Short mmCIF file of N, CA, C and O in Angstrom, two decimals:
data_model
loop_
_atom_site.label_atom_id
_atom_site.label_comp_id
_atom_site.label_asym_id
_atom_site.label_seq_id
_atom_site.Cartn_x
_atom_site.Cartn_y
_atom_site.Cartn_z
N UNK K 1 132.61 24.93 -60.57
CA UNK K 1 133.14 24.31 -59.35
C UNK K 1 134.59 23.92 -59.57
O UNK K 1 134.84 23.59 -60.73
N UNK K 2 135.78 23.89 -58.56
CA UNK K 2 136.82 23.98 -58.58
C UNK K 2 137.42 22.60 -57.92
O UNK K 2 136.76 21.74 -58.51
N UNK K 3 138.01 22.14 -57.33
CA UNK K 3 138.35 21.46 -56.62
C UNK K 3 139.67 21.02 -56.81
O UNK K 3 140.08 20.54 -57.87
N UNK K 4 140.63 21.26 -55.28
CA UNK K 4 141.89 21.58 -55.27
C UNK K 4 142.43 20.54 -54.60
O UNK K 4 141.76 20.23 -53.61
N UNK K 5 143.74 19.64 -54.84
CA UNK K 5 144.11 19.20 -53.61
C UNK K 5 145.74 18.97 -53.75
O UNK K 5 146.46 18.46 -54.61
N UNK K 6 145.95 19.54 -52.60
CA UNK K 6 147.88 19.88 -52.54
C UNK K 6 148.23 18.45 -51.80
O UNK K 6 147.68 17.86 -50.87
N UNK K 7 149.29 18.16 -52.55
CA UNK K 7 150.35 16.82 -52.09
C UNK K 7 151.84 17.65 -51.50
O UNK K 7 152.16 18.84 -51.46
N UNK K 8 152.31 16.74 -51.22
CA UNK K 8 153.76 17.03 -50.88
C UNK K 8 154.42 18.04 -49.79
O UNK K 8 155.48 18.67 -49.83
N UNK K 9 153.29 17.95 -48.69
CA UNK K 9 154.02 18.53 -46.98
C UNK K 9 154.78 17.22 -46.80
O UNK K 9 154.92 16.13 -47.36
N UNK K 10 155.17 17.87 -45.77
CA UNK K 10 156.11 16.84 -44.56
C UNK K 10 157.01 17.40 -43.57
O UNK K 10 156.80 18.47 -42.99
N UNK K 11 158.01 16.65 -43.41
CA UNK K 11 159.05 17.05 -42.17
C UNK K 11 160.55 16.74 -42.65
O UNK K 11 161.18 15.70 -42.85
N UNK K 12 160.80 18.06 -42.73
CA UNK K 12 162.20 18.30 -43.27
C UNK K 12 162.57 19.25 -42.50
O UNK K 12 161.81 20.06 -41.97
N UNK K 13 164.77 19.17 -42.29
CA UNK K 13 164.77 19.58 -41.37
C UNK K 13 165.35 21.13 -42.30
O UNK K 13 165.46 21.35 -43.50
N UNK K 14 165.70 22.24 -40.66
CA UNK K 14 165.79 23.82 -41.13
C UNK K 14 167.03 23.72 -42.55
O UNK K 14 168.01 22.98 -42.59
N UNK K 15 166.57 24.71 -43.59
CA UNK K 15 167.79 24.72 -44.61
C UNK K 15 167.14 23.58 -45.75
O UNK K 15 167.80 23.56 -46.78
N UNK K 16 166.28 22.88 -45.74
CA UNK K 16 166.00 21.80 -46.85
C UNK K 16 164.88 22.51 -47.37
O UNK K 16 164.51 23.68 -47.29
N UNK K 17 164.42 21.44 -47.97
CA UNK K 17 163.57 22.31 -49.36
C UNK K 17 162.44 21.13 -49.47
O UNK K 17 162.69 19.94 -49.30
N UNK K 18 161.44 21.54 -49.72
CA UNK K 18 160.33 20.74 -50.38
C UNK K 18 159.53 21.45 -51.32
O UNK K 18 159.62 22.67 -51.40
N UNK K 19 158.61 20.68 -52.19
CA UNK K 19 157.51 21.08 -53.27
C UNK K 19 156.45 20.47 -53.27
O UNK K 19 156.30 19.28 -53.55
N UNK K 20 155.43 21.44 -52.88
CA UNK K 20 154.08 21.44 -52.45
C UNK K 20 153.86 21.64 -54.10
O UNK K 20 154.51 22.25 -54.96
N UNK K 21 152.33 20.63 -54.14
CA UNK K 21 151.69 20.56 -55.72
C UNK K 21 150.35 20.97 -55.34
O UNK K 21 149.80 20.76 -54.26
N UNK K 22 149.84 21.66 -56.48
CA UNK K 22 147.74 21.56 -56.23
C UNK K 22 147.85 20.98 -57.21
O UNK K 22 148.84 21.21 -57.91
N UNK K 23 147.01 20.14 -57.56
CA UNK K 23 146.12 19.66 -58.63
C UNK K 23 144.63 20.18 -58.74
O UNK K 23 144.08 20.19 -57.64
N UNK K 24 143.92 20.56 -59.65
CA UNK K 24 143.14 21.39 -60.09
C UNK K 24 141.87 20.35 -60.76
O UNK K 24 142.31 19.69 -61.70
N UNK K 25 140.77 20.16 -60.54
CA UNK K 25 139.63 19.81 -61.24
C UNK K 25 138.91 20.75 -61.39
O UNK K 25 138.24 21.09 -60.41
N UNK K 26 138.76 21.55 -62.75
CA UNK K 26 138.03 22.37 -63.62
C UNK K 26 138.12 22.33 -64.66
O UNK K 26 138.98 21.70 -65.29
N UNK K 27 136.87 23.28 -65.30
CA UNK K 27 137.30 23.17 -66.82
C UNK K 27 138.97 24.36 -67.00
O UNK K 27 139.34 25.32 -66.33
N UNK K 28 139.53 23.72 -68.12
CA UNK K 28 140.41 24.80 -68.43
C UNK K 28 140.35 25.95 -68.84
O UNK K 28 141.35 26.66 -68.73
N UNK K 29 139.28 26.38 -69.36
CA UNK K 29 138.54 27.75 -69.32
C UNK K 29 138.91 28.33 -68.16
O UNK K 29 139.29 29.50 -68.18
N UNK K 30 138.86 27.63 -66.98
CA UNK K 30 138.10 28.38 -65.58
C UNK K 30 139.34 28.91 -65.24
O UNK K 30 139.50 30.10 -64.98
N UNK K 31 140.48 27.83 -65.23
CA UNK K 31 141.76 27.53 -64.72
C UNK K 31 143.01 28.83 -65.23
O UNK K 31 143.84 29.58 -64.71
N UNK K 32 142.47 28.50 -66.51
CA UNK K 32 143.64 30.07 -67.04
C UNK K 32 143.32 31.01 -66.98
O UNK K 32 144.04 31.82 -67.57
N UNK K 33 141.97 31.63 -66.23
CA UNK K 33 141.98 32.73 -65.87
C UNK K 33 141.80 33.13 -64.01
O UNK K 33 141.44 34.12 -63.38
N UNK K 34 142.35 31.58 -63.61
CA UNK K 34 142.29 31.86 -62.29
C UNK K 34 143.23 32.42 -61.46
O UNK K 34 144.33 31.89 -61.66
N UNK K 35 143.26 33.08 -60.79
CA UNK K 35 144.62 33.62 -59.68
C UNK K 35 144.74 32.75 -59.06
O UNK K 35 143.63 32.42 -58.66
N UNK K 36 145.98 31.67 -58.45
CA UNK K 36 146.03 30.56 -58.17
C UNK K 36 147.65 31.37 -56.87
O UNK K 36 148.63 32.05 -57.15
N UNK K 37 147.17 30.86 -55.66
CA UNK K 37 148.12 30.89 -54.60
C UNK K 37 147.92 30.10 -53.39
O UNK K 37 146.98 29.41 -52.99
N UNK K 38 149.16 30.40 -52.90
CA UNK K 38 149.69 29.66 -51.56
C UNK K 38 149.11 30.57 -50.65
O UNK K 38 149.23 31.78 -50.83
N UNK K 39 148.13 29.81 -49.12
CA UNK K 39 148.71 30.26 -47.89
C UNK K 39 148.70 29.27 -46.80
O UNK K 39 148.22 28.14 -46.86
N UNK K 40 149.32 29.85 -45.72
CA UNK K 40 149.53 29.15 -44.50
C UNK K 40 149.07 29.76 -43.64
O UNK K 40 148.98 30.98 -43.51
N UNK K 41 148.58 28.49 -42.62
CA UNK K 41 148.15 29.29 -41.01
C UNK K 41 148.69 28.23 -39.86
O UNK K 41 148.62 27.01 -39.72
N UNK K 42 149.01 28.83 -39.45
CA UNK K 42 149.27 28.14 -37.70
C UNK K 42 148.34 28.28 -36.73
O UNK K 42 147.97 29.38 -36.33
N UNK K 43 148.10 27.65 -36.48
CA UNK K 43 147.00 27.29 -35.01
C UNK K 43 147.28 28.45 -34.24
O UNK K 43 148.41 28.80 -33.88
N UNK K 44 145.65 29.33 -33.88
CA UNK K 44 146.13 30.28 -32.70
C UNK K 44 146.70 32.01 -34.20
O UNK K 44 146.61 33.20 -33.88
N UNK K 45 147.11 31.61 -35.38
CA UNK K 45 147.53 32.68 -36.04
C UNK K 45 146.49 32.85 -37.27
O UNK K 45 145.77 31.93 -37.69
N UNK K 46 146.53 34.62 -37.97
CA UNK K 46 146.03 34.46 -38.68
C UNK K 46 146.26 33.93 -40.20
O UNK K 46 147.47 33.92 -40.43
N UNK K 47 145.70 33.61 -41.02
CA UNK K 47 146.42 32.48 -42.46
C UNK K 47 146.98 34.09 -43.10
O UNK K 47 146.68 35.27 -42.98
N UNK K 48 147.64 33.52 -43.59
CA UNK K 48 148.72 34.10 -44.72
C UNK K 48 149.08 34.23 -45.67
O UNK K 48 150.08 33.51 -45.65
N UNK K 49 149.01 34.80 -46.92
CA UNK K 49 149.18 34.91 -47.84
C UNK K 49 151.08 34.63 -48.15
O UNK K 49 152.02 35.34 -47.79
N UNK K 50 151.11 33.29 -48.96
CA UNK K 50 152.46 32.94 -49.07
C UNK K 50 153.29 33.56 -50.13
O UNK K 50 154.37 34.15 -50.08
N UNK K 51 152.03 33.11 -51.63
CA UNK K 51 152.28 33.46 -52.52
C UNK K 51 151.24 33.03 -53.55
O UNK K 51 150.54 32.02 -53.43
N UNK K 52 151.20 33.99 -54.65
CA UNK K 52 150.64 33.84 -55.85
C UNK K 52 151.01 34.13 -56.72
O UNK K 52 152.06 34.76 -56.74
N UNK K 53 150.08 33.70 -58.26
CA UNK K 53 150.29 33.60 -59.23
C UNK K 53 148.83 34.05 -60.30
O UNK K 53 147.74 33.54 -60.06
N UNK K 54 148.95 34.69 -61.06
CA UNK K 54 148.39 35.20 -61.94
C UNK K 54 148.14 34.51 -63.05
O UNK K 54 148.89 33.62 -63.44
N UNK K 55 147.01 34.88 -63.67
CA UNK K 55 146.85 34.05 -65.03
C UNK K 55 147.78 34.51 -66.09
O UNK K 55 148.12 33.72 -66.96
N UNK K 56 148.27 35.91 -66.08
CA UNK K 56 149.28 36.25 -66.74
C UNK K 56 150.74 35.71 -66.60
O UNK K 56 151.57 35.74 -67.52
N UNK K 57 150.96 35.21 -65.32
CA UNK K 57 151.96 34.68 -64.38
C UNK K 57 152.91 36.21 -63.62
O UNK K 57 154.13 36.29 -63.52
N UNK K 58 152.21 36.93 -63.33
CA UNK K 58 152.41 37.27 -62.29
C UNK K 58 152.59 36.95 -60.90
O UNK K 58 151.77 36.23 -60.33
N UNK K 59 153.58 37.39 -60.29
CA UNK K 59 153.53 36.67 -59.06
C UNK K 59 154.26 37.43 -57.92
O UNK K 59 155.28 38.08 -58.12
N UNK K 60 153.67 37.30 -56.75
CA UNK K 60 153.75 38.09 -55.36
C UNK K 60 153.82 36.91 -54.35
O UNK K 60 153.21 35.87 -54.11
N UNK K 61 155.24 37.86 -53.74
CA UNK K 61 155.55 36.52 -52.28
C UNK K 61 155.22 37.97 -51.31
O UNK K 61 155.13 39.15 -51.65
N UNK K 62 155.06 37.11 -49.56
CA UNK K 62 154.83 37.55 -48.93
C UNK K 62 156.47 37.31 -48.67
O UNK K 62 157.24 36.46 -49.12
N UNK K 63 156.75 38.99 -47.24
CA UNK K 63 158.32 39.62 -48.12
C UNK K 63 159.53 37.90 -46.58
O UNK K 63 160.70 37.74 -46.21
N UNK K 64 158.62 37.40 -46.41
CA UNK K 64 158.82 36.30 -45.05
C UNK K 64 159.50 35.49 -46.10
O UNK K 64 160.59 35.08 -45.69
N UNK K 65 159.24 35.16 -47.21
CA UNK K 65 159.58 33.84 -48.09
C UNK K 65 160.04 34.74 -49.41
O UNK K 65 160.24 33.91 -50.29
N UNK K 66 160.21 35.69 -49.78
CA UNK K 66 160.87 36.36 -50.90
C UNK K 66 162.05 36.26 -50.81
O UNK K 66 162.51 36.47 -49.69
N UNK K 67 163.08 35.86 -52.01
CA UNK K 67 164.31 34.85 -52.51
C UNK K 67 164.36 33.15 -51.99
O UNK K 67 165.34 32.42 -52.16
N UNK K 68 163.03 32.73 -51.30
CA UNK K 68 163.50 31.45 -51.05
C UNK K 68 162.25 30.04 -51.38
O UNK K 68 162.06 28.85 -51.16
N UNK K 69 161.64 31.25 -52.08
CA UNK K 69 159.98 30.22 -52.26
C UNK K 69 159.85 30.87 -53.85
O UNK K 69 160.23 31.98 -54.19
N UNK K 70 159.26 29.95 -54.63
CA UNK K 70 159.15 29.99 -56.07
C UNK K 70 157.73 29.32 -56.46
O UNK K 70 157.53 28.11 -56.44
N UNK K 71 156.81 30.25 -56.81
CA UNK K 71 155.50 29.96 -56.96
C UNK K 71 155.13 29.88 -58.55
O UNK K 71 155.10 31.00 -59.04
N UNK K 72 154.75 28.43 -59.84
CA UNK K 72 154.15 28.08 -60.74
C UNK K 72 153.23 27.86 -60.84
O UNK K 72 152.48 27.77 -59.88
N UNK K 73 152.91 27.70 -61.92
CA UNK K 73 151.50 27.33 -62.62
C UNK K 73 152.06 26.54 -64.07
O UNK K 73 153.07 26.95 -64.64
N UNK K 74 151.30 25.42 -64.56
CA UNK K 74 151.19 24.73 -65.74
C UNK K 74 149.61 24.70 -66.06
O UNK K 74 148.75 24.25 -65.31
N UNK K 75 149.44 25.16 -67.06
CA UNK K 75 147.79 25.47 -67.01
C UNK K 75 147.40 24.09 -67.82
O UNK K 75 146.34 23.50 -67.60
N UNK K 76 148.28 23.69 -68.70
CA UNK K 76 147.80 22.18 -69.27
C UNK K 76 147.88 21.02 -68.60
O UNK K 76 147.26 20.02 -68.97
N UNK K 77 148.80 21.06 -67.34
CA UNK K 77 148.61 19.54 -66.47
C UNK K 77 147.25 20.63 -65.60
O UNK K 77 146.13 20.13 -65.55
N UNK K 78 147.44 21.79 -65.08
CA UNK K 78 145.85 22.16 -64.20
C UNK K 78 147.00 21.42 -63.04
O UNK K 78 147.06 20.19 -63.03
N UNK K 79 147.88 22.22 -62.09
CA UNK K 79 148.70 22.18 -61.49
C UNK K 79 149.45 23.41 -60.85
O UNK K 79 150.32 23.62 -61.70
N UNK K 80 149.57 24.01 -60.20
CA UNK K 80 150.26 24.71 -59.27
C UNK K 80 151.23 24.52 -58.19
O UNK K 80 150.97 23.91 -57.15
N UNK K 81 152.09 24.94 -58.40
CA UNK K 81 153.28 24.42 -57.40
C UNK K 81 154.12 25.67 -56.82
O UNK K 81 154.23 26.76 -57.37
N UNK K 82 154.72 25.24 -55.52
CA UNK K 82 155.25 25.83 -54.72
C UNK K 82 156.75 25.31 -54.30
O UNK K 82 157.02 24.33 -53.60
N UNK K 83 157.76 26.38 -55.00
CA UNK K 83 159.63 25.08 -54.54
C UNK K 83 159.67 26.08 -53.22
O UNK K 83 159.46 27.28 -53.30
N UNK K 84 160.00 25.35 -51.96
CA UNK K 84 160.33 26.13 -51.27
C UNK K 84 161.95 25.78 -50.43
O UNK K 84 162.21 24.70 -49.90
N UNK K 85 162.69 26.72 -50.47
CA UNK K 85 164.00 26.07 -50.51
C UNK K 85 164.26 26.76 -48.94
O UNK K 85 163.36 27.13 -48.18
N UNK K 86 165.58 26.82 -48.70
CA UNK K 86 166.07 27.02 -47.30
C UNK K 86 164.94 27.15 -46.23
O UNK K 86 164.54 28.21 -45.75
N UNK K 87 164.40 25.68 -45.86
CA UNK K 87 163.23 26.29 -44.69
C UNK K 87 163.50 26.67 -43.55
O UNK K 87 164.69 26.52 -43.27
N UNK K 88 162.68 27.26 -42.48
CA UNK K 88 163.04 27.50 -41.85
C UNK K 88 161.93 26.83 -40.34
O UNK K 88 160.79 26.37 -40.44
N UNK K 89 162.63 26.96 -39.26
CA UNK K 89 161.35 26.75 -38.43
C UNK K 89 160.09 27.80 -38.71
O UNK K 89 159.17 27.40 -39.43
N UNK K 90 160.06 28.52 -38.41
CA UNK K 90 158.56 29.26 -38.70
C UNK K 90 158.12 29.43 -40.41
O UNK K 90 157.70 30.51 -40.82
N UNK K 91 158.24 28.53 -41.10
CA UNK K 91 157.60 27.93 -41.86
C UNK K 91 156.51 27.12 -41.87
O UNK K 91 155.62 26.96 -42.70
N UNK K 92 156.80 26.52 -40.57
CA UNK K 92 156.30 25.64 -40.21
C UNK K 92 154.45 26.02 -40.19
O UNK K 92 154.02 26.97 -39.53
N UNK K 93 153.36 24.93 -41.17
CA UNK K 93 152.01 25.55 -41.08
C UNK K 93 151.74 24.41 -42.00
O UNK K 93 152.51 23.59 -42.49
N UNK K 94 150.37 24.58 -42.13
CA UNK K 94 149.40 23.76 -43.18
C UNK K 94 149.28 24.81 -43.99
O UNK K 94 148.68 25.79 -43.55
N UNK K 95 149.78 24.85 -45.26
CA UNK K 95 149.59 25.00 -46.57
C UNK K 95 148.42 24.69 -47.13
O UNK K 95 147.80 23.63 -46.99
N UNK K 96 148.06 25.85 -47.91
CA UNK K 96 146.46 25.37 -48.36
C UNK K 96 146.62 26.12 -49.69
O UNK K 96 147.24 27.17 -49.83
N UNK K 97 145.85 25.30 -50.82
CA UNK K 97 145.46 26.14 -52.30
C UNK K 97 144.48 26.99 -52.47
O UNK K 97 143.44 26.81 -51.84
N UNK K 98 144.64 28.40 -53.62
CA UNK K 98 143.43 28.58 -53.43
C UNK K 98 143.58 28.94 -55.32
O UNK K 98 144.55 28.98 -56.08
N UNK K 99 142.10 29.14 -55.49
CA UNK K 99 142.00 29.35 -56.55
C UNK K 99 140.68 30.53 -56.47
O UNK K 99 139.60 30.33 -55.93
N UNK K 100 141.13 31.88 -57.21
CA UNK K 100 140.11 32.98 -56.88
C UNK K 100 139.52 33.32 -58.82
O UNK K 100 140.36 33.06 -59.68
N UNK K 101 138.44 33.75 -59.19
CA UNK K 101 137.99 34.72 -60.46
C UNK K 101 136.42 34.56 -59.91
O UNK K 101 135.72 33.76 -59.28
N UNK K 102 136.36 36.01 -60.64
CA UNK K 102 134.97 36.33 -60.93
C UNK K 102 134.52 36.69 -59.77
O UNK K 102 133.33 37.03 -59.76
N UNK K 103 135.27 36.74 -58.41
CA UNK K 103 135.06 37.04 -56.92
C UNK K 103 134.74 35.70 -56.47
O UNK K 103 133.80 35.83 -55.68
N UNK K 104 135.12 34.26 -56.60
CA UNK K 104 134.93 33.41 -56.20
C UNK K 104 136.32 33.01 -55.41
O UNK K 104 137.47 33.45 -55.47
N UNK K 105 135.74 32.07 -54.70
CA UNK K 105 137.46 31.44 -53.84
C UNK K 105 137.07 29.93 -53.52
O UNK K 105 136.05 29.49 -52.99
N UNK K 106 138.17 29.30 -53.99
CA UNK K 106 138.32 28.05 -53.30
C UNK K 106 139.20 27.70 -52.61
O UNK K 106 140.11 28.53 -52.51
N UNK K 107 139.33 26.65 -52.00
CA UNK K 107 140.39 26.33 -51.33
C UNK K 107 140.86 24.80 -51.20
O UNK K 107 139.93 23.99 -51.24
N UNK K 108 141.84 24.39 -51.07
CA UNK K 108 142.01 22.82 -50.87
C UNK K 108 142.34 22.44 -49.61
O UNK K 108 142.76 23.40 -48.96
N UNK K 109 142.31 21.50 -49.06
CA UNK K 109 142.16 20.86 -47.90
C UNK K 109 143.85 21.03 -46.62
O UNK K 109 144.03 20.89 -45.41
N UNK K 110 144.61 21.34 -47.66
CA UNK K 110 145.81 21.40 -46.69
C UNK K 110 146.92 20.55 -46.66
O UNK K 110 146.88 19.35 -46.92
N UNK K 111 147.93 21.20 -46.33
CA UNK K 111 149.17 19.92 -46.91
C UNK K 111 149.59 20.31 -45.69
O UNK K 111 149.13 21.40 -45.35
N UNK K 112 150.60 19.58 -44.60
CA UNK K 112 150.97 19.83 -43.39
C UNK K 112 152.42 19.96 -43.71
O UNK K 112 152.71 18.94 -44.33
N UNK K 113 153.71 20.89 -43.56
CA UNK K 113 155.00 21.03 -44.02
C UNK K 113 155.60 21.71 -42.31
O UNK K 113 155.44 22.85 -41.89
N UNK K 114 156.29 20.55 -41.62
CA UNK K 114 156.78 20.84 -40.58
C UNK K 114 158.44 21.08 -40.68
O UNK K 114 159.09 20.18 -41.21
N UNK K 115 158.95 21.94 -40.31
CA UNK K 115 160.47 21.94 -40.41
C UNK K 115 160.65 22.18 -38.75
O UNK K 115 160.18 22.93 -37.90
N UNK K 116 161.61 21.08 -38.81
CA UNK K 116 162.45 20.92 -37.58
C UNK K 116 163.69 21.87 -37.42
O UNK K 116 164.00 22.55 -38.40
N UNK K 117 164.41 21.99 -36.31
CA UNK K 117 165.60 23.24 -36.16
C UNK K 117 166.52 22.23 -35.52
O UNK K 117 167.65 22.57 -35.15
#
């Protein structure tokens, strides 16, 4: 069992930057071999794949946030993070964690990151 929960949405305006965190309850076994990513959905849209990260640390942005979003992992705090710099209005979504192996998926509850224009 996994259990995820992202801090650090809010309301910042277009061009600023924030950093969305997961925090991770598992064993660390589970954790370093998990694929650990970002997505977002807007009300009315379908969710999105933002970005991820690999247990190898591989990592894939969706090409909307490629040069301006920077997706980690620290496997000893069991932490995942997201810098996301020049925002923009259609950024604008609830952010959610996920954590996938073995064909499993979790997810965390949602961080709300509104950018104003």
């Amino acid at each position: 069992q996994v259990q995820l929960v992202e801090s650090g949405g809010g309301l910042v305006q277009a061009g600023g930057s924030l950093r969305l965190s997961c925090a991770a309850s598992a064993s660390g076994s589970i954790l370093n071999i998990a694929t650990m990513g970002w997505y977002r959905q807007v009300p009315g849209k379908q969710r999105e794949l933002v970005a991820a990260i690999t247990s190898g640390g591989s990592t894939n942005y969706a090409d909307s946030v490629k040069g301006r979003f920077t997706i980690s992992r620290d496997n000893a705090k069991k932490m995942v993070f997201l810098q996301m710099n020049s925002l923009k209005p259609e950024d604008t979504a609830v952010y959610r964690c996920n954590a996938a192996y073995w064909g499993l998926s979790y997810w965390g509850q949602g961080t709300q990151v509104t950018v104003s224009s």
